[in-house]
Short mmCIF file of C-alpha atoms and ligand atoms in Angstrom, two decimals:
data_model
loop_
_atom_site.label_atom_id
_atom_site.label_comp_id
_atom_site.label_asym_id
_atom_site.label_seq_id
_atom_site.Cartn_x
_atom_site.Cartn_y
_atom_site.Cartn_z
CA UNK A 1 -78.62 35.50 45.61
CA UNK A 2 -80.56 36.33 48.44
CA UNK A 3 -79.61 39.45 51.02
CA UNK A 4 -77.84 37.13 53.61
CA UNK A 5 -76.97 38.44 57.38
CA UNK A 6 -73.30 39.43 57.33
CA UNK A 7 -71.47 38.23 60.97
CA UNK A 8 -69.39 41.86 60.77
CA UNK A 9 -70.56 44.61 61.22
CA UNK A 10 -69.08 48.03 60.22
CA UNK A 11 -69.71 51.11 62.32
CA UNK A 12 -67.63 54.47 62.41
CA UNK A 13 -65.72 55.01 65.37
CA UNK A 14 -66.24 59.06 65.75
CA UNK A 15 -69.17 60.63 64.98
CA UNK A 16 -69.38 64.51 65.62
CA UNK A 17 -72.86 66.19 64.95
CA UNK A 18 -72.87 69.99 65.74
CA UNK A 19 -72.86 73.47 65.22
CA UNK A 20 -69.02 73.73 64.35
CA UNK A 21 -67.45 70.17 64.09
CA UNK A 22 -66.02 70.86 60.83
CA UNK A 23 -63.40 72.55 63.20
CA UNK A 24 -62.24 69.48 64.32
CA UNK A 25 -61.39 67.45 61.74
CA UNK A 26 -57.68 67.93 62.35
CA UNK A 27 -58.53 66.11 65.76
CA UNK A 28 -60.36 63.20 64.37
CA UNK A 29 -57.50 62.81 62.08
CA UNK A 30 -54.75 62.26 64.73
CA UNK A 31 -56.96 60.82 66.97
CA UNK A 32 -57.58 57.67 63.73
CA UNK A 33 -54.31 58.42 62.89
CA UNK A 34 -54.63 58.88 59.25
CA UNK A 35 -51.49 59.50 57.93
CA UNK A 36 -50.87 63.52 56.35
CA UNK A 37 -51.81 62.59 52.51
CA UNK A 38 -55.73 63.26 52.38
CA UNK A 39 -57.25 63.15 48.96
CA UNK A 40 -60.62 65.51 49.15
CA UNK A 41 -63.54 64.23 46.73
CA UNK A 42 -66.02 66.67 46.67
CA UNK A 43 -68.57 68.68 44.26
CA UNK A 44 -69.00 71.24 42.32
CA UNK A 45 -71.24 73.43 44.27
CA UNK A 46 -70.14 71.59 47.69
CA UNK A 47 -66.54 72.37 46.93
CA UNK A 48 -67.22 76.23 47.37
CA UNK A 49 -69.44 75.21 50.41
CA UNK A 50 -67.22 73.02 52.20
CA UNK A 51 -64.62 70.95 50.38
CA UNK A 52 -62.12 74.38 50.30
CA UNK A 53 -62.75 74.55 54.25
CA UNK A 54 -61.97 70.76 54.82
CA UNK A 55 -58.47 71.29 52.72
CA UNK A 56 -57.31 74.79 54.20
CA UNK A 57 -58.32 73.11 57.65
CA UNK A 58 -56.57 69.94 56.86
CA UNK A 59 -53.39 72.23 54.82
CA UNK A 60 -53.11 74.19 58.24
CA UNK A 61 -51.92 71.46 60.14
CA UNK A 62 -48.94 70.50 57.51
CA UNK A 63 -50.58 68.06 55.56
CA UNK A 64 -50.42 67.55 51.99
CA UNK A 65 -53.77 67.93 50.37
CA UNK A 66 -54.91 67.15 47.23
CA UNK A 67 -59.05 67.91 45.70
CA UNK A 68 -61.14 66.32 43.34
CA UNK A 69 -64.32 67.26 42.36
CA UNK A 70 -66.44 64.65 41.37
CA UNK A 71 -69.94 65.20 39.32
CA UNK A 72 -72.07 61.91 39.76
CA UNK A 73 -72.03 58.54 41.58
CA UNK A 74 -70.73 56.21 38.80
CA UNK A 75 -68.24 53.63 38.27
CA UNK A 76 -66.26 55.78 35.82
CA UNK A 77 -65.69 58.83 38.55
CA UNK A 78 -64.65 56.14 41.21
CA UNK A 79 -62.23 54.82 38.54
CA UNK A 80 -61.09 58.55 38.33
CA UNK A 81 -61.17 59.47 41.98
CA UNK A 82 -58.78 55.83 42.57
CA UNK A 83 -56.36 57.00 40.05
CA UNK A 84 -55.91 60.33 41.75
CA UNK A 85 -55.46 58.20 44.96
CA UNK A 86 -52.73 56.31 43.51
CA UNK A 87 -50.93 58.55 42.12
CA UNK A 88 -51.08 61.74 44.76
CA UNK A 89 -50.34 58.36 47.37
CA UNK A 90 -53.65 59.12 49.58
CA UNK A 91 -53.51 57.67 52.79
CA UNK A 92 -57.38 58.68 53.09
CA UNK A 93 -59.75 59.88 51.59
CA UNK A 94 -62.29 62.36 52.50
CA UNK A 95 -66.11 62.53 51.01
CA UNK A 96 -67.11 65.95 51.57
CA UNK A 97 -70.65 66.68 50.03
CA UNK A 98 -73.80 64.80 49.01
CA UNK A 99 -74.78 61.59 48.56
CA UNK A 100 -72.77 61.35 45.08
CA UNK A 101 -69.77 62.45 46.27
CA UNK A 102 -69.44 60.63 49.57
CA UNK A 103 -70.20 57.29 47.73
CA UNK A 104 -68.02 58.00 45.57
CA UNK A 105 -65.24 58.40 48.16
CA UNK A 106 -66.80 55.62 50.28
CA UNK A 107 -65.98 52.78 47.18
CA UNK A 108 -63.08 54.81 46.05
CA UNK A 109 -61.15 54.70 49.29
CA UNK A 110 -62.28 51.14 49.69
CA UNK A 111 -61.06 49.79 46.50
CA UNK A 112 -57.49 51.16 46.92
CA UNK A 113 -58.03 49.79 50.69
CA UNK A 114 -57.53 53.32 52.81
CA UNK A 115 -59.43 55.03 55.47
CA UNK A 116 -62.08 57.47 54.27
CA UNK A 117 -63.69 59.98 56.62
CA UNK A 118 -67.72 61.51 55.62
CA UNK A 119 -68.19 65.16 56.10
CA UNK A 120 -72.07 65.73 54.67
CA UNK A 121 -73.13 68.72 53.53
CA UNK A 122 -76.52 68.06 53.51
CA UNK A 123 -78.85 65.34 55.46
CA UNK A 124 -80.49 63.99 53.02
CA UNK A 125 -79.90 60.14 52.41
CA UNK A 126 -78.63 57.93 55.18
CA UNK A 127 -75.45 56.76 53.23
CA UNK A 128 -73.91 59.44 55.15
CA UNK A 129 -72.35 56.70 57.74
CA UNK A 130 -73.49 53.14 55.81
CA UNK A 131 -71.37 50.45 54.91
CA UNK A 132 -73.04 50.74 51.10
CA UNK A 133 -72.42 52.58 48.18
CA UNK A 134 -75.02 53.31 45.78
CA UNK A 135 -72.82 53.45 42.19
CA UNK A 136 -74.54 54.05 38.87
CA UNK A 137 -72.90 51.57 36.52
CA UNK A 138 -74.09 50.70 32.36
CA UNK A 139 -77.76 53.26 33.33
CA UNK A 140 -78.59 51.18 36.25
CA UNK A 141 -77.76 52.11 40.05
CA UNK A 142 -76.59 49.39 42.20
CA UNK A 143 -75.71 49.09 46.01
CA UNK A 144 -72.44 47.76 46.44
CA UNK A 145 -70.59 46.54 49.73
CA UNK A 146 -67.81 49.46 50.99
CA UNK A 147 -65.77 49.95 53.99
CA UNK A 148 -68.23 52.35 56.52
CA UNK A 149 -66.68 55.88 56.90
CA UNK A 150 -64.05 55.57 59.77
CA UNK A 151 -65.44 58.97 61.22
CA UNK A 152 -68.57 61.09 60.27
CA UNK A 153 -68.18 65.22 60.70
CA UNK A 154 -71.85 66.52 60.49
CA UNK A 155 -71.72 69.75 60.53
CA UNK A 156 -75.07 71.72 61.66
CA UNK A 157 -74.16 75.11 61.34
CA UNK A 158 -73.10 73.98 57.48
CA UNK A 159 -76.10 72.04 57.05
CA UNK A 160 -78.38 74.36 58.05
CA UNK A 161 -77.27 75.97 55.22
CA UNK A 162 -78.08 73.94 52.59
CA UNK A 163 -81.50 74.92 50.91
CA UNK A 164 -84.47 72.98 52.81
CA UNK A 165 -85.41 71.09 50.20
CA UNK A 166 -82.17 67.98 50.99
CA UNK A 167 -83.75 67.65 54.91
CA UNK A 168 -86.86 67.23 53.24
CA UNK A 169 -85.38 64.44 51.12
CA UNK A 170 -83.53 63.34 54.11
CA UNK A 171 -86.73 62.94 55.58
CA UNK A 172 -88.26 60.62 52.92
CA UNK A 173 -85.31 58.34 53.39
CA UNK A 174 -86.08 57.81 56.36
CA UNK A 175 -89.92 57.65 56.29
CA UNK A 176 -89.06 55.11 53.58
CA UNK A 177 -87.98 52.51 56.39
CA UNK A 178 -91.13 51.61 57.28
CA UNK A 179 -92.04 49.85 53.73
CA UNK A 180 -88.52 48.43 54.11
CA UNK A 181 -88.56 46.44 56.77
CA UNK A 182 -92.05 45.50 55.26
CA UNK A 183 -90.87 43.96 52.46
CA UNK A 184 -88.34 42.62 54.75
CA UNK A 185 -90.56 40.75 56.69
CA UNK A 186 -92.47 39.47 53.90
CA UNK A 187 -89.35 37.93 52.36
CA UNK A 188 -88.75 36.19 55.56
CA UNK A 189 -92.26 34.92 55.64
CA UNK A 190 -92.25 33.59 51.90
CA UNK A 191 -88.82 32.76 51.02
CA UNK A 192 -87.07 32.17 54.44
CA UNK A 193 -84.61 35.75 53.99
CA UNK A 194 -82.46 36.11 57.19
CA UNK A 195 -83.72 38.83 58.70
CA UNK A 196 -82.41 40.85 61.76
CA UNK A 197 -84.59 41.96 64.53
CA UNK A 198 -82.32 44.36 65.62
CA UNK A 199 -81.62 45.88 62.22
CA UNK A 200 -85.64 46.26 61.67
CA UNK A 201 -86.41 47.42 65.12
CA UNK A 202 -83.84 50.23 64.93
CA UNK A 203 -84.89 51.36 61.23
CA UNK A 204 -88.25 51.24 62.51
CA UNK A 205 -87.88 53.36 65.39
CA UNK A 206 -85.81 55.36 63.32
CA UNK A 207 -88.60 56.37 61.38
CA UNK A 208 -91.21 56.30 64.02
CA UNK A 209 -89.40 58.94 65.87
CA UNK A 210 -89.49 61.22 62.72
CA UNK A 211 -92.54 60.85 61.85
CA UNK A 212 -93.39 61.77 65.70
CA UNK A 213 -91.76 65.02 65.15
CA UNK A 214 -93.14 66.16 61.81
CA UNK A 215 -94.09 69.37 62.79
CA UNK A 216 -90.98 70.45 64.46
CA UNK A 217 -89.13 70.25 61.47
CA UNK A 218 -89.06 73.47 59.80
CA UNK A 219 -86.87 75.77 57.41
CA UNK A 220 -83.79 76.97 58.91
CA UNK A 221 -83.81 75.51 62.31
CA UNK A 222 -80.60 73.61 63.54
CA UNK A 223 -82.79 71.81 65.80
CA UNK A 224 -84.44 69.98 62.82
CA UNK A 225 -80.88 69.41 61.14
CA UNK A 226 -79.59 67.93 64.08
CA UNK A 227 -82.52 65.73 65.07
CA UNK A 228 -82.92 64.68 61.10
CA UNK A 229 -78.63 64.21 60.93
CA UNK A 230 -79.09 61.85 63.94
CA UNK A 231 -81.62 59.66 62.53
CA UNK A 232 -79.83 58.92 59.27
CA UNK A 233 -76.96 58.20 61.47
CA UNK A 234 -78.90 55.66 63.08
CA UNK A 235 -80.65 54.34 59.75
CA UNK A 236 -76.91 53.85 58.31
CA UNK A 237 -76.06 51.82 61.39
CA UNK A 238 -79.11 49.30 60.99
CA UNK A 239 -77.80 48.49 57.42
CA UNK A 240 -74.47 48.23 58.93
CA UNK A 241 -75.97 46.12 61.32
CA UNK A 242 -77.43 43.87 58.93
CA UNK A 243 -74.71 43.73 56.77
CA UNK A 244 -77.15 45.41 53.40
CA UNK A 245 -79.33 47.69 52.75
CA UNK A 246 -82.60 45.82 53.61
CA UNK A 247 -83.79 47.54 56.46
CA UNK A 248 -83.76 50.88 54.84
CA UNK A 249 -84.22 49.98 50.89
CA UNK A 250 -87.51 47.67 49.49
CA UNK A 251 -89.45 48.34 46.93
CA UNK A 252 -90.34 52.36 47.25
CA UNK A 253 -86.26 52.10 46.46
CA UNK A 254 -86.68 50.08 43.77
CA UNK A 255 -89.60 52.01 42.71
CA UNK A 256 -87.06 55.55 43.07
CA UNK A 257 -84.09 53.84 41.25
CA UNK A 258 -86.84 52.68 37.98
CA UNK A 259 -87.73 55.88 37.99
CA UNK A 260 -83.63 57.24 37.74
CA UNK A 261 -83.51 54.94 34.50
CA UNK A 262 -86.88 55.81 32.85
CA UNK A 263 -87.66 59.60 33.62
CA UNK A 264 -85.77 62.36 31.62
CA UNK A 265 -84.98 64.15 34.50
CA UNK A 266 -85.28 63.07 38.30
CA UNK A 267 -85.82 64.60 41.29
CA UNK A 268 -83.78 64.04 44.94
CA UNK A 269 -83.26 60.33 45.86
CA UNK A 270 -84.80 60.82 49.68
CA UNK A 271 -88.24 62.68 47.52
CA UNK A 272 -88.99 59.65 45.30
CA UNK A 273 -88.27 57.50 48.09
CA UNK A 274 -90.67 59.25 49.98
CA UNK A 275 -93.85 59.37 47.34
CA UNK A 276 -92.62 55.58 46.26
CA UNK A 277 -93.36 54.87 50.12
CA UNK A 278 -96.82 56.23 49.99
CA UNK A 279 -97.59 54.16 47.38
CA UNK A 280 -95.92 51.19 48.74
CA UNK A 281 -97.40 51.34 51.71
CA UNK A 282 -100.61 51.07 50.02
CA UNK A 283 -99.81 47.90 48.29
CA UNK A 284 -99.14 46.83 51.69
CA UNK A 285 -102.30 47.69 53.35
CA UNK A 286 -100.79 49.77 55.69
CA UNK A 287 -101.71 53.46 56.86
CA UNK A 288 -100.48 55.41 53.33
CA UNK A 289 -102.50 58.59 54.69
CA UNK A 290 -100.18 58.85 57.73
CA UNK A 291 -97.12 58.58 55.54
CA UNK A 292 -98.50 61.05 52.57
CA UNK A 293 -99.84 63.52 55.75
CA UNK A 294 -96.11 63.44 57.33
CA UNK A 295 -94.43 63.79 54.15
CA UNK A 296 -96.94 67.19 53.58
CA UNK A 297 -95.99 68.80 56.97
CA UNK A 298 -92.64 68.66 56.66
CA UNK A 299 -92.58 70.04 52.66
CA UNK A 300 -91.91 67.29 51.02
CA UNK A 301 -93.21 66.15 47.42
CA UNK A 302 -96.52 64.00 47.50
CA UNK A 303 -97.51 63.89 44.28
CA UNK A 304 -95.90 63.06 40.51
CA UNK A 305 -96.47 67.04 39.85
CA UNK A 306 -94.69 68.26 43.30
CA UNK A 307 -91.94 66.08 42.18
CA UNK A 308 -91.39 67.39 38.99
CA UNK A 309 -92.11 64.52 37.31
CA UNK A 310 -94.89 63.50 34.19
CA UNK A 311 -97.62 60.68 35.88
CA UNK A 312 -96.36 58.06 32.71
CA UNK A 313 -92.77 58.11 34.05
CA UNK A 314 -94.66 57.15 37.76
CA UNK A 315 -96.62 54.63 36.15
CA UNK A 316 -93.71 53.27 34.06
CA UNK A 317 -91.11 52.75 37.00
CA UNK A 318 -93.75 51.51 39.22
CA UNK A 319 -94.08 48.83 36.15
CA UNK A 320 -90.74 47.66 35.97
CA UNK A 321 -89.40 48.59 39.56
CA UNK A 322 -89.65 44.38 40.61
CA UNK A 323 -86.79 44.18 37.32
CA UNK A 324 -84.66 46.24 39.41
CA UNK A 325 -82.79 44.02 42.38
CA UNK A 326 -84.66 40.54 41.33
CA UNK A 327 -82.99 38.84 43.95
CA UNK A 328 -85.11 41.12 46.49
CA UNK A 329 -88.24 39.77 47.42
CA UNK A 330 -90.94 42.50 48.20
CA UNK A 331 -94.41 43.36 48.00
CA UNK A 332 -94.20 44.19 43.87
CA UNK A 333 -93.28 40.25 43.64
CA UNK A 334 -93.21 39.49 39.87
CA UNK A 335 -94.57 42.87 38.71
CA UNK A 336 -97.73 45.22 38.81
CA UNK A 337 -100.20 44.94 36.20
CA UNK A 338 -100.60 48.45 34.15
CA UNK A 339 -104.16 48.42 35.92
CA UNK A 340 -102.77 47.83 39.59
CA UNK A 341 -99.99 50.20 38.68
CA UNK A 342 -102.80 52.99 37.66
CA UNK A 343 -105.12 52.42 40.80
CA UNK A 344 -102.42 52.49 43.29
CA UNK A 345 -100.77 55.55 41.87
CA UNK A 346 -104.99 57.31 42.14
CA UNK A 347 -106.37 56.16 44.88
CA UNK A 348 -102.59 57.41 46.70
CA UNK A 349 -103.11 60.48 44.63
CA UNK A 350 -99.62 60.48 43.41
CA UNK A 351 -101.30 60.91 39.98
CA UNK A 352 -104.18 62.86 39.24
N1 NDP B 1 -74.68 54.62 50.27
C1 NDP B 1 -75.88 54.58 50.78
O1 NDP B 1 -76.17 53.80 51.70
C2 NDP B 1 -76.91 55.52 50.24
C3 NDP B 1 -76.67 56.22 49.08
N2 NDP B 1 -77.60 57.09 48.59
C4 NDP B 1 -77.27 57.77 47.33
O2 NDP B 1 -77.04 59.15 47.59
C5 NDP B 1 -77.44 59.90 46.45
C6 NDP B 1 -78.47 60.94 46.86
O3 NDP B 1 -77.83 61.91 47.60
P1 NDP B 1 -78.40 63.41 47.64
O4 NDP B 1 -77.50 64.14 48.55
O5 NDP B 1 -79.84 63.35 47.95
O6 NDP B 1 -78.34 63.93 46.16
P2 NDP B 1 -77.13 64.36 45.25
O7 NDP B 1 -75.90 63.65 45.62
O8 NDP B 1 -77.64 64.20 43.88
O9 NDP B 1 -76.95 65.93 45.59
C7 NDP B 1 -77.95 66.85 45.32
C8 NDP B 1 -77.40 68.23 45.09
O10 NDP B 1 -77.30 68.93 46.33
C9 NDP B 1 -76.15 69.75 46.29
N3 NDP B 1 -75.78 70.10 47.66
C10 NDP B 1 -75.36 69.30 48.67
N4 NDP B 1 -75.14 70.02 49.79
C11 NDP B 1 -75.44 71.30 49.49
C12 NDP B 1 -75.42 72.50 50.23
N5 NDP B 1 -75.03 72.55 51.50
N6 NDP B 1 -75.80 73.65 49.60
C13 NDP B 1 -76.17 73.64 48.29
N7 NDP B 1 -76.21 72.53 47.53
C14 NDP B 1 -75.84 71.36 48.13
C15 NDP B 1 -75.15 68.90 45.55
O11 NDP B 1 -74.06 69.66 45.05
P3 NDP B 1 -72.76 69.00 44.36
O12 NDP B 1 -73.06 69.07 42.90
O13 NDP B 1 -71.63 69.84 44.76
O14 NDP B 1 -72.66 67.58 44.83
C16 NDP B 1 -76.01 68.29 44.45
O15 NDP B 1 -76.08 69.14 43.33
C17 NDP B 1 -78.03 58.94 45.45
O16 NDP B 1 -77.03 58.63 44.50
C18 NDP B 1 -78.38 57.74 46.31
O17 NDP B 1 -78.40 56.54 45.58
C19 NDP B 1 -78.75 57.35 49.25
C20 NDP B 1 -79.04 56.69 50.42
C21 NDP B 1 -78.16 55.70 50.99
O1 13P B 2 -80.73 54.39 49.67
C1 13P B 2 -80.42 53.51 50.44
C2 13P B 2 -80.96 53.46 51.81
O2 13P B 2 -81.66 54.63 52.11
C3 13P B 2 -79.51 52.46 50.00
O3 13P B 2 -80.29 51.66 49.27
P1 13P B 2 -79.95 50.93 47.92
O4 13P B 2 -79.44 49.63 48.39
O5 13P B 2 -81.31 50.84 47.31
O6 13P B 2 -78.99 51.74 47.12
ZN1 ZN B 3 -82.26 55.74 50.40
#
């Protein structure tokens, strides 16, 4: 089935970014009206970082918290996360974390139909405020439709925190936009995909205002946190907008989720996004060197060996990365021959 245009859009209805917010998450509670039986799902690391805050925060005001740390994105943890739900009697849930965990919470609170509230940790995907989950299910990762967060508490001052590397990542997912709504109008062209002009033009600008300010984002600065924070807000809200992913996920996604099956070990979602785009763009005919330059100022991986990753694992999910979301028509169409694969991952420099 093809990505169709969805007539409702999901947006939050509060969304705090700054130094401090976390503060007032008691606030946006009352103010949704949430009921006093929040179920925290957060991570292992994260938990220490901010899921312990959100709960003595959310204790302090007389409600009657409950925690789960959850370890990765997949359908068995939301099946674990939902049981908690049930039987603590959640009336929301809160994702407090990284991607993993707020997807997690996002299909979790969805499935047993409550609110759920997204308090990020670290900026570096934009399913901080989408109406998607990304959920790993028998080795392969699929995007799956969830209720948007009913609030989003993006902390800076916690953010800022978080070691550079994630608003690097961040960045990539949002550099990544510009191959995506590529794709997207290519699948228009050939196969008559509804596409959104609204949806594109905001993921576009999106990007195009990052990429503007490359150099001003730097290693603990919560100027760049705030200014990368607000763009994946706005990224979520053009998949919102167009009711999937489209505008913010082609084929350097597909490209990033091949290489999630086939490498041994992978490296952040928004860094393969970013070198996928590089090569993508490429395929495209587009300007790759602007995207690989912006990618190098602001410290992110360019290269198979920056990301940690052997050059046959590139070459292999750049093989089968059209076998990933068929249904998606994009530049890769029916698959990259080993040669093409090879030259595009050179001439990009990707491998060496
Ligand atoms: N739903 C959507 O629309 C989208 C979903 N995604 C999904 O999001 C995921 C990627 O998210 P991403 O956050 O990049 O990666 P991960 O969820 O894999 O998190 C990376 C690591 O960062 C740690 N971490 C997070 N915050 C901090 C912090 N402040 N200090 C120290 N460590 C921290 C996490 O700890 P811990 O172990 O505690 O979690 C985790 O170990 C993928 O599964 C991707 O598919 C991406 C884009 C859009
Ligand atoms: O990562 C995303 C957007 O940045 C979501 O995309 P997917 O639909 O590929 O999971
Ligand atoms: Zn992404």
């Amino acid at each position: 089935m093809q990505d169709g245009m969805k007539k409702w859009m999901q947006l939050p209805r509060d969304v705090l970014v700054g130094h401090g917010v976390i503060n007032d998450i008691n606030d946006v509670c009352k103010d949704l009206k949430l009921g006093n039986d929040p179920l925290v799902v957060t991570g292992t690391t994260t938990k220490k970082i901010a899921g312990d805050v959100v709960c003595d925060l959310l204790s302090d005001c007389g409600d009657n918290v409950h925690i789960v740390a959850s370890t990765d994105a997949s359908m068995s943890e939301v099946e674990r996360v939902k049981k908690e739900a049930i039987e603590h009697k959640a009336s929301y849930l809160v994702g407090v974390g990284s991607g993993k965990s707020i997807d997690v919470a996002k299909f979790a609170a969805t499935q047993v139909d409550v609110p759920f509230l997204s308090v990020p940790t670290a900026a570096s995907h934009d399913g901080i405020v989408s109406s998607r989950a990304s959920i790993r299910s028998e080795g392969k990762t699929t995007s799956v439709e969830a209720n948007a967060p009913m609030a989003v508490i993006a902390d800076t001052e916690i953010i800022s925190r978080a070691p550079y590397r994630l608003l690097a990542a961040g960045c990539g997912d949002i550099i990544s936009n510009y191959t995506a709504v590529k794709d997207w109008e290519l699948a228009h062209r050939l196969t008559n995909e509804p596409f959104s002009e609204y949806a594109a033009a905001l993921s576009l600008m999106t990007a195009r205002i990052l990429i503007d300010s490359a150099d001003s984002i730097k290693p603990d600065l919560e100027s760049s946190v705030r200014m990368v924070v607000k763009a994946l807000v706005s990224s979520g809200v053009a998949m919102s907008i167009a009711g999937s992913s489209r505008p913010a996920s082609g084929s350097e996604h597909m490209f990033s989720h091949a290489l999630d099956m086939v490498a041994p070990e992978h490296a952040l979602h928004g860094e393969q996004c970013g070198l996928g785009t590089i090569m993508i763009m490429y395929l495209h005919g587009g300007d790759w060197c602007r995207i690989k330059e912006c990618l190098e100022v602001i410290g992110a991986p360019t290269t198979a060996e920056e990301l940690g990753i052997e050059d046959k694992y590139i070459l292999e999910a750049l093989l089968v990365a059209h076998t990933i979301r068929p249904e998606r028509y994009t530049i890769l169409g029916t698959g990259l021959t080993p040669a093409a694969a090879e030259k595009v991952a050179r001439i990009t420099k990707v491998i060496s």
